[in-house]
Amino acid sequence: MEVVIVADRHEAGGLVADAIAALVERSPAPVLGLATGSTPLPVYRELARRHASGRLSLATARAFLLDEYVGLPADHPQAYRSFIRRELEAHVDFAADAVQGPDANATDIPAGCAAYEAAIRAAGGVDLQLLGIGTDGHIGFNEPGSSLASRTRIKTLTDQTRRDNSRFFASLDEVPRHVVTQGIGTILEASHLVLLSFGEAKADATARAVEGPVTAMVPASALQLHRHATVVVDEAAAADLRLADYYRETWAHKPSWQGL
Ligand code: F6R
């Protein structure tokens, strides 16, 4: 696992946009894994900027969302499919139908989950998966206790996650209890995992994920099992990392040809 400590979210956005641009350059059919919530926004803003200035096209790319709330109408502003339309698709040039999310309103949810897994496989798998981390250590909506081998399925949000996400809703009562999320096993099949973590509220979960034991109690610790995982953190989120100086030194002396 590589840990990159950056000055701020803006720098993180640039680094990750570089990795996405390099992927788009080298692959005829790049497949992105997209996260929602606040964390990936600096990346999406940077991708939009590069597209606007003619430096980046996502016309050949496909993308799969990590997760979706159950029970929100498809056009609800906080439905993750709406979020990604508004925050990313509206500003770049994905082809029609190139971006897909799990169908959390399917009448047969398990069948919808299986279809989603099949769609990811049919696209050739995810090349670069963006991830945020919950204050309870979740990735996607794999809450503590999620099997490290889990696949796309319905999950119940913890109270902590519902409270964290209530800032996007008019009240806590409006935050759905259920979600459909890619499983940890599904996420681990992506070729490159890029987890972003910003702010002091994420420091404890980040340290437990990066330097603690691999455990279902900290779903993000599953990244330690992946052969190409990059964790990009700002100073505040890096506050509890014991090897912070080592990560800084490694990054400062990284061979320039290596990229993320
Ligand atoms: C969202 C997702 C979640 C978030 C996490 C952090 O698609 O998969 O794991 O990344 O809850 O949320 P923010 O970024 O809002 O702090």
Coordinates of C-alpha atoms and ligand atoms in Angstrom, one line a residue:
M1 CA 0.0 0.0 0.0
E2 CA 1.2 3.5 -0.8
V3 CA 0.3 6.4 1.4
V4 CA 0.6 9.9 0.0
I5 CA 0.2 12.8 2.4
V6 CA -0.8 15.9 0.6
A7 CA -1.2 19.5 1.7
D8 CA -4.9 19.7 0.8
R9 CA -7.8 18.4 -1.1
H10 CA -6.9 20.4 -4.2
E11 CA -3.5 18.7 -4.5
A12 CA -5.2 15.3 -4.0
G13 CA -7.6 16.1 -6.8
G14 CA -4.7 16.9 -9.2
L15 CA -2.8 13.7 -8.3
V16 CA -5.8 11.4 -8.8
A17 CA -6.9 13.2 -12.0
D18 CA -3.3 12.6 -13.3
A19 CA -3.8 8.9 -12.6
I20 CA -7.2 8.9 -14.3
A21 CA -5.7 10.8 -17.3
A22 CA -2.9 8.3 -17.6
L23 CA -5.3 5.4 -17.5
V24 CA -7.5 7.0 -20.2
E25 CA -4.4 7.6 -22.3
R26 CA -3.1 4.0 -22.1
S27 CA -6.5 2.1 -22.3
P28 CA -8.8 2.0 -25.3
A29 CA -11.8 1.3 -22.9
P30 CA -11.0 2.5 -19.4
V31 CA -13.4 1.6 -16.6
L32 CA -13.6 3.9 -13.6
G33 CA -15.2 3.1 -10.2
L34 CA -16.8 6.1 -8.8
A35 CA -17.5 7.1 -5.2
T36 CA -20.0 9.7 -4.1
G37 CA -20.2 11.9 -1.0
S38 CA -17.9 14.9 -0.3
T39 CA -14.5 13.2 -0.6
P40 CA -14.2 12.6 -4.4
L41 CA -15.4 16.1 -5.3
P42 CA -11.9 17.7 -5.8
V43 CA -11.2 14.9 -8.3
Y44 CA -14.4 15.5 -10.2
R45 CA -13.8 19.2 -10.2
E46 CA -10.3 18.7 -11.6
L47 CA -11.6 16.2 -14.3
A48 CA -14.2 18.8 -15.3
R49 CA -11.5 21.5 -15.5
R50 CA -9.3 19.4 -17.7
H51 CA -12.2 18.5 -19.9
A52 CA -13.2 22.2 -20.2
S53 CA -9.7 23.1 -21.3
G54 CA -9.6 20.3 -23.9
R55 CA -7.0 18.2 -22.0
L56 CA -9.2 15.2 -21.1
S57 CA -11.9 13.2 -22.8
L58 CA -13.9 10.5 -21.1
A59 CA -15.7 9.6 -24.3
T60 CA -14.3 6.1 -24.3
A61 CA -14.6 5.5 -20.6
R62 CA -17.3 3.6 -18.7
A63 CA -18.0 4.0 -15.0
F64 CA -19.6 2.1 -12.2
L65 CA -20.9 3.6 -8.9
L66 CA -20.0 2.0 -5.6
D67 CA -23.4 2.2 -4.0
E68 CA -26.9 3.6 -3.9
Y69 CA -29.6 4.4 -1.3
V70 CA -32.6 2.1 -1.2
G71 CA -36.0 3.8 -1.4
L72 CA -35.0 7.2 -2.9
P73 CA -36.7 8.1 -6.2
A74 CA -34.2 8.0 -9.1
D75 CA -34.4 11.8 -9.5
H76 CA -34.0 12.5 -5.7
P77 CA -31.0 15.0 -5.5
Q78 CA -29.3 12.8 -2.9
A79 CA -29.7 9.5 -4.9
Y80 CA -26.1 8.7 -5.8
R81 CA -27.0 8.3 -9.5
S82 CA -28.3 11.9 -9.4
F83 CA -25.3 13.1 -7.5
I84 CA -22.8 11.7 -10.1
R85 CA -24.9 13.2 -12.9
R86 CA -24.7 16.6 -11.3
E87 CA -21.1 16.5 -10.0
L88 CA -19.4 14.7 -12.8
E89 CA -21.3 13.7 -15.9
A90 CA -22.7 17.1 -16.5
H91 CA -19.2 18.5 -16.8
V92 CA -17.4 15.8 -18.9
D93 CA -18.2 13.8 -22.0
F94 CA -19.1 10.3 -21.0
A95 CA -21.1 8.6 -23.7
A96 CA -24.8 8.0 -23.0
D97 CA -25.3 5.0 -20.7
A98 CA -21.6 4.8 -20.0
V99 CA -22.2 5.4 -16.2
Q100 CA -24.1 2.9 -14.3
G101 CA -25.1 2.4 -10.6
P102 CA -26.7 -0.5 -8.8
D103 CA -30.5 -0.6 -9.0
A104 CA -31.5 -0.1 -5.4
N105 CA -35.2 0.2 -6.3
A106 CA -35.4 -3.2 -8.2
T107 CA -38.3 -5.3 -7.2
D108 CA -35.9 -8.2 -6.9
I109 CA -32.8 -6.6 -5.1
P110 CA -30.6 -9.8 -5.1
A111 CA -31.2 -10.2 -8.9
G112 CA -30.4 -6.5 -9.4
C113 CA -27.2 -7.0 -7.4
A114 CA -26.2 -10.1 -9.5
A115 CA -26.9 -8.1 -12.7
Y116 CA -24.7 -5.3 -11.5
E117 CA -21.8 -7.7 -10.8
A118 CA -22.3 -9.2 -14.2
A119 CA -22.3 -5.7 -15.9
I120 CA -18.9 -4.9 -14.2
R121 CA -17.5 -8.2 -15.3
A122 CA -18.8 -7.7 -18.9
A123 CA -17.1 -4.3 -19.0
G124 CA -13.8 -6.1 -18.2
G125 CA -13.7 -5.1 -14.5
V126 CA -12.8 -1.8 -12.9
D127 CA -9.4 -0.3 -13.7
L128 CA -9.3 2.4 -11.1
Q129 CA -11.7 2.5 -8.2
L130 CA -12.1 5.7 -6.2
L131 CA -13.0 5.2 -2.5
G132 CA -13.8 7.5 0.4
I133 CA -13.8 6.2 4.0
G134 CA -16.5 6.5 6.6
T135 CA -15.7 7.6 10.1
D136 CA -16.5 4.0 11.1
G137 CA -14.0 2.7 8.6
H138 CA -16.5 1.7 5.9
I139 CA -15.7 1.6 2.2
G140 CA -18.6 1.7 -0.2
F141 CA -21.4 1.1 2.3
N142 CA -19.7 -2.0 3.8
E143 CA -20.2 -1.2 7.4
P144 CA -18.1 -2.8 10.2
G145 CA -18.7 -6.5 10.3
S146 CA -19.0 -6.8 6.5
S147 CA -17.4 -9.9 5.1
L148 CA -14.1 -9.2 3.4
A149 CA -15.4 -11.5 0.7
S150 CA -18.8 -9.8 0.3
R151 CA -20.3 -9.1 -3.1
T152 CA -22.9 -6.5 -4.2
R153 CA -25.9 -6.7 -1.8
I154 CA -28.2 -4.8 0.5
K155 CA -26.8 -3.4 3.7
T156 CA -28.2 -1.6 6.7
L157 CA -26.4 1.7 7.5
T158 CA -25.0 2.2 11.0
D159 CA -26.4 5.0 13.1
Q160 CA -23.0 6.7 12.9
T161 CA -23.1 6.7 9.0
R162 CA -26.8 7.9 9.0
R163 CA -25.8 10.8 11.3
D164 CA -22.7 11.6 9.2
N165 CA -24.8 11.7 6.0
S166 CA -27.7 13.6 7.5
R167 CA -25.9 16.8 6.5
F168 CA -27.1 16.1 2.9
F169 CA -30.7 15.7 4.0
A170 CA -33.3 17.9 5.6
S171 CA -33.3 15.7 8.7
L172 CA -31.9 12.5 10.1
D173 CA -35.2 10.8 9.6
E174 CA -34.9 11.3 5.8
V175 CA -31.6 9.4 5.6
P176 CA -32.4 5.9 4.2
R177 CA -31.6 3.0 6.4
H178 CA -30.8 0.6 3.6
V179 CA -28.3 0.8 0.7
V180 CA -27.1 -1.4 -2.1
T181 CA -23.3 -1.5 -2.2
Q182 CA -20.6 -3.3 -4.0
G183 CA -19.1 -5.8 -1.6
I184 CA -15.5 -5.7 -0.3
G185 CA -14.7 -8.7 -2.5
T186 CA -16.1 -6.8 -5.5
I187 CA -14.1 -3.7 -4.7
L188 CA -10.9 -5.7 -4.2
E189 CA -11.2 -7.0 -7.8
A190 CA -10.5 -3.5 -9.3
S191 CA -7.0 -3.2 -10.6
H192 CA -6.1 -0.1 -8.7
L193 CA -7.8 1.2 -5.5
V194 CA -7.4 4.9 -4.7
L195 CA -8.8 5.8 -1.2
L196 CA -9.0 9.5 -0.4
S197 CA -9.4 10.7 3.2
F198 CA -9.7 14.3 4.3
G199 CA -10.2 16.1 7.6
E200 CA -9.6 15.3 11.2
A201 CA -12.8 13.3 11.6
K202 CA -11.3 10.7 9.3
A203 CA -7.9 10.4 11.1
D204 CA -8.8 7.5 13.4
A205 CA -10.5 5.4 10.7
T206 CA -7.6 6.1 8.3
A207 CA -4.9 5.0 10.8
R208 CA -6.9 1.9 11.7
A209 CA -7.4 1.0 8.0
V210 CA -3.7 1.6 7.0
E211 CA -1.8 0.5 10.0
G212 CA -4.2 -1.6 12.1
P213 CA -4.9 -5.3 11.7
V214 CA -6.9 -6.5 8.6
T215 CA -10.4 -7.0 10.1
A216 CA -14.0 -6.9 9.0
M217 CA -14.5 -4.4 11.9
V218 CA -12.6 -1.9 9.8
P219 CA -13.7 -2.6 6.2
A220 CA -11.1 -0.2 4.7
S221 CA -8.3 -2.4 6.2
A222 CA -9.1 -4.8 3.4
L223 CA -7.0 -2.5 1.2
Q224 CA -4.0 -4.0 2.8
L225 CA -4.8 -7.2 0.9
H226 CA -4.7 -5.5 -2.5
R227 CA -1.5 -5.4 -4.6
H228 CA -2.1 -1.8 -5.9
A229 CA -3.8 0.3 -3.3
T230 CA -3.0 4.1 -2.9
V231 CA -4.2 6.1 0.1
V232 CA -4.2 9.9 -0.5
V233 CA -4.7 11.8 2.8
D234 CA -4.5 15.4 3.8
E235 CA -2.5 16.4 6.9
A236 CA -5.5 16.4 9.2
A237 CA -6.5 12.9 8.2
A238 CA -2.9 11.7 8.5
A239 CA -2.6 12.9 12.1
D240 CA -2.8 9.4 13.6
L241 CA -0.5 7.7 11.2
R242 CA 2.6 6.3 13.0
L243 CA 4.7 6.0 9.8
A244 CA 3.8 9.4 8.5
D245 CA 7.4 10.5 8.2
Y246 CA 8.3 7.4 6.3
Y247 CA 5.4 7.9 3.8
R248 CA 6.5 11.5 3.3
E249 CA 10.1 10.4 2.6
T250 CA 9.0 7.6 0.2
W251 CA 6.8 10.0 -1.7
A252 CA 9.5 12.7 -1.9
H253 CA 12.0 10.2 -3.4
K254 CA 9.6 8.2 -5.6
P255 CA 11.0 7.6 -9.1
S256 CA 9.2 10.0 -11.4
W257 CA 8.3 7.3 -13.9
Q258 CA 6.2 5.4 -11.4
G259 CA 3.0 7.5 -11.0
L260 CA 0.4 6.6 -8.5
Ligands
F6R1 C1 -20.0 6.8 -1.1 C2 -19.3 5.8 -0.4 C3 -18.9 6.1 1.0 C4 -18.3 7.4 1.3 C5 -18.0 7.6 2.7 C6 -17.3 9.0 3.0 O1 -20.2 6.4 -2.5 O2 -18.9 4.8 -0.9 O3 -18.0 5.1 1.5 O4 -17.1 7.5 0.5 O5 -19.1 7.5 3.5 O6 -18.3 10.0 2.8 P1 -17.8 11.5 2.6 O7 -16.9 11.5 1.4 O8 -19.1 12.3 2.3 O9 -17.1 11.9 3.9

